[in-house]
Coordinates of C-alpha atoms in Angstrom, one line a residue:
X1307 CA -42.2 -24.1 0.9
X1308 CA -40.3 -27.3 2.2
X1309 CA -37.3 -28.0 0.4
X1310 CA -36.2 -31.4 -1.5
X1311 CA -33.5 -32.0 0.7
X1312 CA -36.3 -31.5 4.4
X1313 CA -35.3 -34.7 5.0
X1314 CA -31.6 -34.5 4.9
X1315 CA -30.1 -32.9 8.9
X1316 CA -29.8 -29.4 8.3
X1317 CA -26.2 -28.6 6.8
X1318 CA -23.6 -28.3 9.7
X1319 CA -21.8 -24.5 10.6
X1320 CA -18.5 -26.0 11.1
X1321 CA -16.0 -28.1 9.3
X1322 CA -12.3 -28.6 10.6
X1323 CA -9.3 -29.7 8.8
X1324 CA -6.2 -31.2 10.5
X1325 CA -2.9 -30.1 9.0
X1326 CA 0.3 -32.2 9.8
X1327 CA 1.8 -28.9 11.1
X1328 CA 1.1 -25.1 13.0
X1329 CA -0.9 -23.3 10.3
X1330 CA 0.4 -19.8 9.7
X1331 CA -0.7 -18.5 6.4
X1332 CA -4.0 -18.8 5.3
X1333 CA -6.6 -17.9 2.6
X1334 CA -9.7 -18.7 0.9
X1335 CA -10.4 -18.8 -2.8
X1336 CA -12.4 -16.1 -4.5
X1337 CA -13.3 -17.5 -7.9
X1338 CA -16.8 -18.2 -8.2
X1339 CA -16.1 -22.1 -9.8
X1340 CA -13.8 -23.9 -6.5
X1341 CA -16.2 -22.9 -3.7
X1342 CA -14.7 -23.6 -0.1
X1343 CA -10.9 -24.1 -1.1
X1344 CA -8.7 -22.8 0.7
X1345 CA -4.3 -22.4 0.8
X1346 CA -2.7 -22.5 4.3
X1347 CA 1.0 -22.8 4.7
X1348 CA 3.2 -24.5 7.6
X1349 CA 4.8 -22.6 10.6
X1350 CA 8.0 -24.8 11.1
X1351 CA 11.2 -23.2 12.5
X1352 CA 13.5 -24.5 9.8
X1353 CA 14.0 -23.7 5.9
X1354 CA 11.8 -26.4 4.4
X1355 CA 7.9 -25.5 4.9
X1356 CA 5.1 -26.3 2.9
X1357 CA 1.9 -25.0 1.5
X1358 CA -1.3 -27.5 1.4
X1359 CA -4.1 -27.1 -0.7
X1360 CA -7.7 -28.2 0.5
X1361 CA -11.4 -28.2 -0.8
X1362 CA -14.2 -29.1 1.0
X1363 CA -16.2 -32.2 -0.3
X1364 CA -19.9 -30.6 0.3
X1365 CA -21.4 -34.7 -0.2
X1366 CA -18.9 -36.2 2.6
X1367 CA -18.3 -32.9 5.2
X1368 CA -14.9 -33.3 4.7
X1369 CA -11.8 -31.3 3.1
X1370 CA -9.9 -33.1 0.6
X1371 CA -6.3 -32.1 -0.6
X1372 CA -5.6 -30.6 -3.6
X1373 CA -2.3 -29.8 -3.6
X1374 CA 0.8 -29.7 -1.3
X1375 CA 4.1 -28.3 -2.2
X1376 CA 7.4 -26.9 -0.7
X1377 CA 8.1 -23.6 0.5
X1378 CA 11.1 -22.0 1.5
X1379 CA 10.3 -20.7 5.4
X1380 CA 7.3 -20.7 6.5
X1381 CA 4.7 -18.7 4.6
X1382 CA 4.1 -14.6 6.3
X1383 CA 1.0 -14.5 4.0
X1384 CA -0.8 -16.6 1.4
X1385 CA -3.6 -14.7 -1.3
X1386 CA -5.4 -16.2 -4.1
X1387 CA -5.6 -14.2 -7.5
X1388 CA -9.0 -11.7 -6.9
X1389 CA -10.2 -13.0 -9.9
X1390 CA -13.7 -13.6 -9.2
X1391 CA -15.2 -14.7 -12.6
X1392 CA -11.8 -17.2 -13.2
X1393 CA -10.8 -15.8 -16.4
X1394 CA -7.6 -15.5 -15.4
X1395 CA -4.9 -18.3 -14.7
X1396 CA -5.7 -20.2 -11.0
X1397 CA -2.9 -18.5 -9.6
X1398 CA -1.5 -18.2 -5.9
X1399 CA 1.2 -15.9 -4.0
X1400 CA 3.3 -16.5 -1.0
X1401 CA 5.6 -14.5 1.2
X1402 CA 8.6 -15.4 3.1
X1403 CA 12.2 -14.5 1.8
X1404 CA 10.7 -13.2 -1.7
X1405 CA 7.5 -12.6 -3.5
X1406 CA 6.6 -16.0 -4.9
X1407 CA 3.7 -16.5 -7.7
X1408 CA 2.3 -20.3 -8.1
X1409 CA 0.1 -21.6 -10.5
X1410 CA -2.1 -24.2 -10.0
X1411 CA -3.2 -26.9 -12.6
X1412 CA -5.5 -29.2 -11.3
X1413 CA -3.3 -31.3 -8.4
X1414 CA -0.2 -29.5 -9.8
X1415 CA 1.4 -26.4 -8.1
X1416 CA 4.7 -24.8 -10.2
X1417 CA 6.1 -22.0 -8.8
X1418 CA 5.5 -19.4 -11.9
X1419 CA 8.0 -16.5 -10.9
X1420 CA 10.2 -15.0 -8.1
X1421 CA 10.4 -11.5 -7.7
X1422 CA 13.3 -10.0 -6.1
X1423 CA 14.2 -6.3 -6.5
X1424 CA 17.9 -6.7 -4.7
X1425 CA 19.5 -7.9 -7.4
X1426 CA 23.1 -6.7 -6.1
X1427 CA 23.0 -8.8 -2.9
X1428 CA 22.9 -12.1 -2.2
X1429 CA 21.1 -11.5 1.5
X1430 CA 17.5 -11.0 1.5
X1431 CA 15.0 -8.6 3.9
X1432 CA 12.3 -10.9 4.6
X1433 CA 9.0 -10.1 3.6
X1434 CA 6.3 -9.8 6.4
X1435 CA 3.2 -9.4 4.5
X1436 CA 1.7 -8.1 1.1
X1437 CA -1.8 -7.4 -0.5
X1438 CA -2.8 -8.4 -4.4
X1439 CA -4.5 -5.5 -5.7
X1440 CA -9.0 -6.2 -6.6
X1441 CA -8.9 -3.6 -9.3
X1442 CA -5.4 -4.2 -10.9
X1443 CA -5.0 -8.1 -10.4
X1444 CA -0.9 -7.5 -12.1
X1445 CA -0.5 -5.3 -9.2
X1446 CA 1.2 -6.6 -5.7
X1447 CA 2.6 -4.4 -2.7
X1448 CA 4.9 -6.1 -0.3
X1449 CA 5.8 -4.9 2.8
X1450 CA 9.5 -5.9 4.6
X1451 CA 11.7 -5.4 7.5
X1452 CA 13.9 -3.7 5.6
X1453 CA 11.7 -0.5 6.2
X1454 CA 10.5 -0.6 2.5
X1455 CA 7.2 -1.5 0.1
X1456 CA 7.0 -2.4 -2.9
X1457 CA 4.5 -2.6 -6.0
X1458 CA 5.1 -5.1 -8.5
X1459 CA 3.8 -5.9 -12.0
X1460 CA 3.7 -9.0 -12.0
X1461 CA 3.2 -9.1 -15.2
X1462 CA 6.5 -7.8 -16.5
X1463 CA 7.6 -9.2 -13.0
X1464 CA 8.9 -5.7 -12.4
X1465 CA 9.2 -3.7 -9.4
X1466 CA 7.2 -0.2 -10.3
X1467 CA 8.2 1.4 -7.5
X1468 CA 10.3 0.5 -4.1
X1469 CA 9.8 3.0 -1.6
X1470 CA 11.0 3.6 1.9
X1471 CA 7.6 3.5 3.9
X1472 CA 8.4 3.8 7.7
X1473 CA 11.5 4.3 10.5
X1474 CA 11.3 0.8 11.2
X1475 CA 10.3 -2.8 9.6
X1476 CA 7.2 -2.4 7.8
X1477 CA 4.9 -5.2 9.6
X1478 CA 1.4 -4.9 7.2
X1479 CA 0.3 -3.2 4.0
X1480 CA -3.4 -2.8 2.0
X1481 CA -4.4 -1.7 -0.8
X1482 CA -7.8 1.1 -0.5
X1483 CA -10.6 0.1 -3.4
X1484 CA -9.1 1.1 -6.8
X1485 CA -5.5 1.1 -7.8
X1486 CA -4.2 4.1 -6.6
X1487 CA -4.3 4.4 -2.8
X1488 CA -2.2 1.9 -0.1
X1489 CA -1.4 1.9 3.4
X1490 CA 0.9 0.4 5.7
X1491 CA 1.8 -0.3 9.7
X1492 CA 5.1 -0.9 11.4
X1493 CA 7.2 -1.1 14.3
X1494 CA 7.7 2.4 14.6
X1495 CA 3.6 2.5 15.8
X1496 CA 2.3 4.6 12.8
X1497 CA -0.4 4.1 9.9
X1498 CA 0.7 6.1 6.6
X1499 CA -1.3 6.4 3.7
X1500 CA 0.3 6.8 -0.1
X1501 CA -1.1 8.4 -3.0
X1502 CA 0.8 6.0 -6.6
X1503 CA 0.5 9.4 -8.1
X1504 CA 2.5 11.7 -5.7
X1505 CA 4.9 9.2 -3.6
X1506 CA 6.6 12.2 -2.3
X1507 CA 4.1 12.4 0.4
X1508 CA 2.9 10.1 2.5
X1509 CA -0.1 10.7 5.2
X1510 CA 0.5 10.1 8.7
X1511 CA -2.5 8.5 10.1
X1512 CA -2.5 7.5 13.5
X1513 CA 0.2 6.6 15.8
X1514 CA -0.6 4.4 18.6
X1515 CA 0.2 5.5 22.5
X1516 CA 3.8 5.2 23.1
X1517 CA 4.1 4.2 19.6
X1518 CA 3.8 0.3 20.3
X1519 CA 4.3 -1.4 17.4
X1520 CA 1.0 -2.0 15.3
X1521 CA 1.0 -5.6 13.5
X1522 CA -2.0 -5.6 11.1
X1523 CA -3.8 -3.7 9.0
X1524 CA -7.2 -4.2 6.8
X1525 CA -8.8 -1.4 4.7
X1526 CA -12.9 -1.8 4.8
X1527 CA -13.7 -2.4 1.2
X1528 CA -16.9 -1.5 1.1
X1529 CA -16.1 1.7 3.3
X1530 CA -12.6 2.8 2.1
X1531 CA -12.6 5.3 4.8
X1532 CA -12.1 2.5 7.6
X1533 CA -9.0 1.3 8.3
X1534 CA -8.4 -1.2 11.2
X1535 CA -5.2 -2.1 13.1
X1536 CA -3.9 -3.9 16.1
X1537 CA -1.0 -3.2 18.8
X1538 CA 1.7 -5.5 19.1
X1539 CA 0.7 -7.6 22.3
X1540 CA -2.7 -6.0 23.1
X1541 CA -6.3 -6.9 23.3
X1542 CA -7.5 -4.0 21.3
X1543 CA -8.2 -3.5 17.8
X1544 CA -8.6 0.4 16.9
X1545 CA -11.0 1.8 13.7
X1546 CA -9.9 4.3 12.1
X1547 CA -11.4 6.9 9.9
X1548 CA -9.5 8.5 7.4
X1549 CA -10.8 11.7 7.2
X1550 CA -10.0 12.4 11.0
X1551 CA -6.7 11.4 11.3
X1552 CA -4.8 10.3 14.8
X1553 CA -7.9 9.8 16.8
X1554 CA -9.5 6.2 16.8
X1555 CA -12.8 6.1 15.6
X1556 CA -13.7 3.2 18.0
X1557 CA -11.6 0.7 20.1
X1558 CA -13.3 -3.0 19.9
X1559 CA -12.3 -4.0 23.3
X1560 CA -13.9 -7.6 23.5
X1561 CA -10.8 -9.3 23.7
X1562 CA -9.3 -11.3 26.9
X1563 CA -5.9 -11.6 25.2
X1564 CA -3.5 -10.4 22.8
X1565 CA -5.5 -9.7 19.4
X1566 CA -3.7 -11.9 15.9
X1567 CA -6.1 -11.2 13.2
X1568 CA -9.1 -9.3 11.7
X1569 CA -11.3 -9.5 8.7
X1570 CA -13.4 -6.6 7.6
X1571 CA -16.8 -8.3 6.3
X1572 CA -16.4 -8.5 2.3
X1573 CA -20.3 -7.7 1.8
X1574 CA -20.8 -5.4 4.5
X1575 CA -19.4 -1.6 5.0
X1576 CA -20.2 -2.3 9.0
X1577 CA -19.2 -5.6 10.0
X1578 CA -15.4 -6.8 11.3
X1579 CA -13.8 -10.0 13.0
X1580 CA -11.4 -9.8 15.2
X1581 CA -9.5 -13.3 16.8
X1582 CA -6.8 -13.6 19.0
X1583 CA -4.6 -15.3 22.3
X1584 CA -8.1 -15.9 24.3
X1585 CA -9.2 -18.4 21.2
X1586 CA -12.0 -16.1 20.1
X1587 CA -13.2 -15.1 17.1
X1588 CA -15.8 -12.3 17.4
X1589 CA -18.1 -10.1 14.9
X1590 CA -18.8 -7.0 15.6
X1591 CA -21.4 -4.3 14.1
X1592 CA -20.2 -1.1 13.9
X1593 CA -22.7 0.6 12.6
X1594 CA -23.3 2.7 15.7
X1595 CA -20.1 4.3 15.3
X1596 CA -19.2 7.3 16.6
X1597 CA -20.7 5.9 19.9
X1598 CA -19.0 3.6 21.4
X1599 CA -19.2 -0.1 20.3
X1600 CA -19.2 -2.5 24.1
X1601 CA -20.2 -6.0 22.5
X1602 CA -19.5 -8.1 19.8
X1603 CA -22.7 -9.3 18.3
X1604 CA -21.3 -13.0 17.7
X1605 CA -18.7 -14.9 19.7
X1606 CA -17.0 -18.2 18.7
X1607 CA -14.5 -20.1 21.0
X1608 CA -12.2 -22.2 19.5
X1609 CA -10.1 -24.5 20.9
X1610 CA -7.0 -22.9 21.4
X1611 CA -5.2 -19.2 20.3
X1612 CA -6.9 -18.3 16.8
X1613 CA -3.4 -17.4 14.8
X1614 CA -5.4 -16.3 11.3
X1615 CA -8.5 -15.1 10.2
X1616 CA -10.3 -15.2 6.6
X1617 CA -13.4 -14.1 5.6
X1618 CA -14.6 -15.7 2.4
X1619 CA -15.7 -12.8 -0.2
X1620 CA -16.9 -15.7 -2.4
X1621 CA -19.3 -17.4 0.1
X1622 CA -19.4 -14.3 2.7
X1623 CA -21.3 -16.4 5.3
X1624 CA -18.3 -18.2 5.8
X1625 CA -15.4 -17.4 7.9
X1626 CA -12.2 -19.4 8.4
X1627 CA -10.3 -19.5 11.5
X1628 CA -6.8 -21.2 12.1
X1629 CA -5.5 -22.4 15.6
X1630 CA -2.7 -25.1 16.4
X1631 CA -3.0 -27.5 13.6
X1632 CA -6.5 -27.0 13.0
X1633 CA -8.3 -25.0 9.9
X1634 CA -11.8 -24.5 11.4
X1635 CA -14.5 -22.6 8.3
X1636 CA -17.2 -21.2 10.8
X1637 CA -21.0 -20.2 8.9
X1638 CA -21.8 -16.9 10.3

């Protein structure tokens, strides 16, 4: 059946948007009604940063800001509300020095609420990362160099609990499907798992050779018992299973360079990106596993280091990519 549009060039795979600055933070949208908007925040060493807003304009080809605003240092991680159906205020939440929530009218971005659970002090531990809970969207773990996460209500913009997670900064932390179960990485070169419902334990499970430092961390969501992580400086990402703790379930080993981001697919339990120093992005299939996996089964070279990776959950045949000033969305 030819379509309406035949006559029309077929519609392109890649879009980029130039930012006045280094992108750092970066993250698509997952409500259903702003398709192709995207957050991605500055990387400028000095206090004043700023967040920018964009949407793709499917008539034109081109992104089209929505919204800028200040930030104070430069943003460690940016998430939309998972609020798929948008029933729930457009909301936005950045890390840096605190836990920031913003809510977005239209153009206009007000900050909504700061969390900070060191009340007694007037110095701050920097947050490195955090991850907004699908099942409970009031829920919000940070992770900090402090050696600490913590799970706010952001609702009651209360801390509901603050515990220390490893010997050293924490660097990463995820949220498993449902509202119990999270997991974090840090410079002490371990994964722990915790239970919300017996924080007296924690679970061990894996700790890299010579316990390098592991950066990252994403849970498979459609496969909570893959984990994957990356090693500070190294062209490796490991899969982990969580029901055989300590030994990798696969090492993707495609990279020429130090590995910065990966994306388990949102709408398959098999699939993972992974981009780094050698400005790749590659997709990998990993439904082979336990065998080894050698190959990625797509490759993309950008046109310099890839810093961030997101993989839309709202349009997942769309992946976006971050490198120097550029935001690149790539149709896979």
């Amino acid at each position: 059946m030819a379509s309406a549009s035949s006559g029309v060039e077929k519609r392109k795979e890649i879009y980029t948007y130039e930012a006045p600055w280094l992108i750092y933070g970066m993250n698509w949208t997952v409500r259903a009604d702003h398709r192709f908007r995207l957050a991605m925040g500055s990387f400028l060493e000095e206090y004043s940063n700023k967040v920018e807003i964009v949407q793709l304009n499917e008539e034109t080809g081109k992104f089209v800001r929505q919204g800028l605003f200040d930030h104070p240092y430069p943003t460690t991680k940016i998430m939309w509300a998972p609020d798929k159906q948008g029933s729930l205020p457009d909301l936005l939440a950045t890390t840096g020095d605190y836990l920031r929530l913003w809510q977005v009218h239209g153009q206009q971005v007000t900050m909504k609420s700061l969390l900070n659970n060191n009340k007694n002090t007037e110095f701050c531990a920097p947050l490195t990362s955090f991850d907004w809970n699908e099942s409970d969207p009031n829920m919000i773990g940070t992770s900090s160099i402090d050696t600490t996460c913590t799970i706010w209500n952001i609702e009651t913009m209360q801390a509901k609990t603050q515990l220390i997670a490893h010997d050293k900064e924490v660097y990463d932390i995820a949220f498993a499907k449902g509202v119990d179960i999270f997991a974090s990485v840090g410079a002490d070169g371990s994964v722990r798992m915790f239970d919300l419902r017996s924080l007296e334990h924690s679970t061990i499970i894996y700790e890299s050779p010579e316990l390098t430092p592991l950066l990252r961390l994403a849970w498979n969501k459609q496969d909570p018992n893959y984990l994957a992580t990356i090693l500070m400086d190294s062209s490796k990402v490991v899969i982990l299973d969580i029901r055989v703790p300590s030994l990798p379930v696969a090492e993707l080993q495609g990279h020429n360079a130090c590995v910065n981001a990966i994306a388990w697919a949102p709408h398959s339990s098999c699939h993972i990106c992974t981009a780094g120093d050698d400005s790749q992005a590659l997709i990998w299939d990993l439904s082979q596993m336990p065998k080894p996996i050698d190959d990625p089964i797509l490759a993309y070279t950008a046109e310099a280091e890839v810093n961030q990776l997101q993989w839309s959950s709202a349009q997942p045949d769309w992946v976006a990519i971050a490198f120097g000033t550029k935001l690149q969305i790539l149709r896979v």
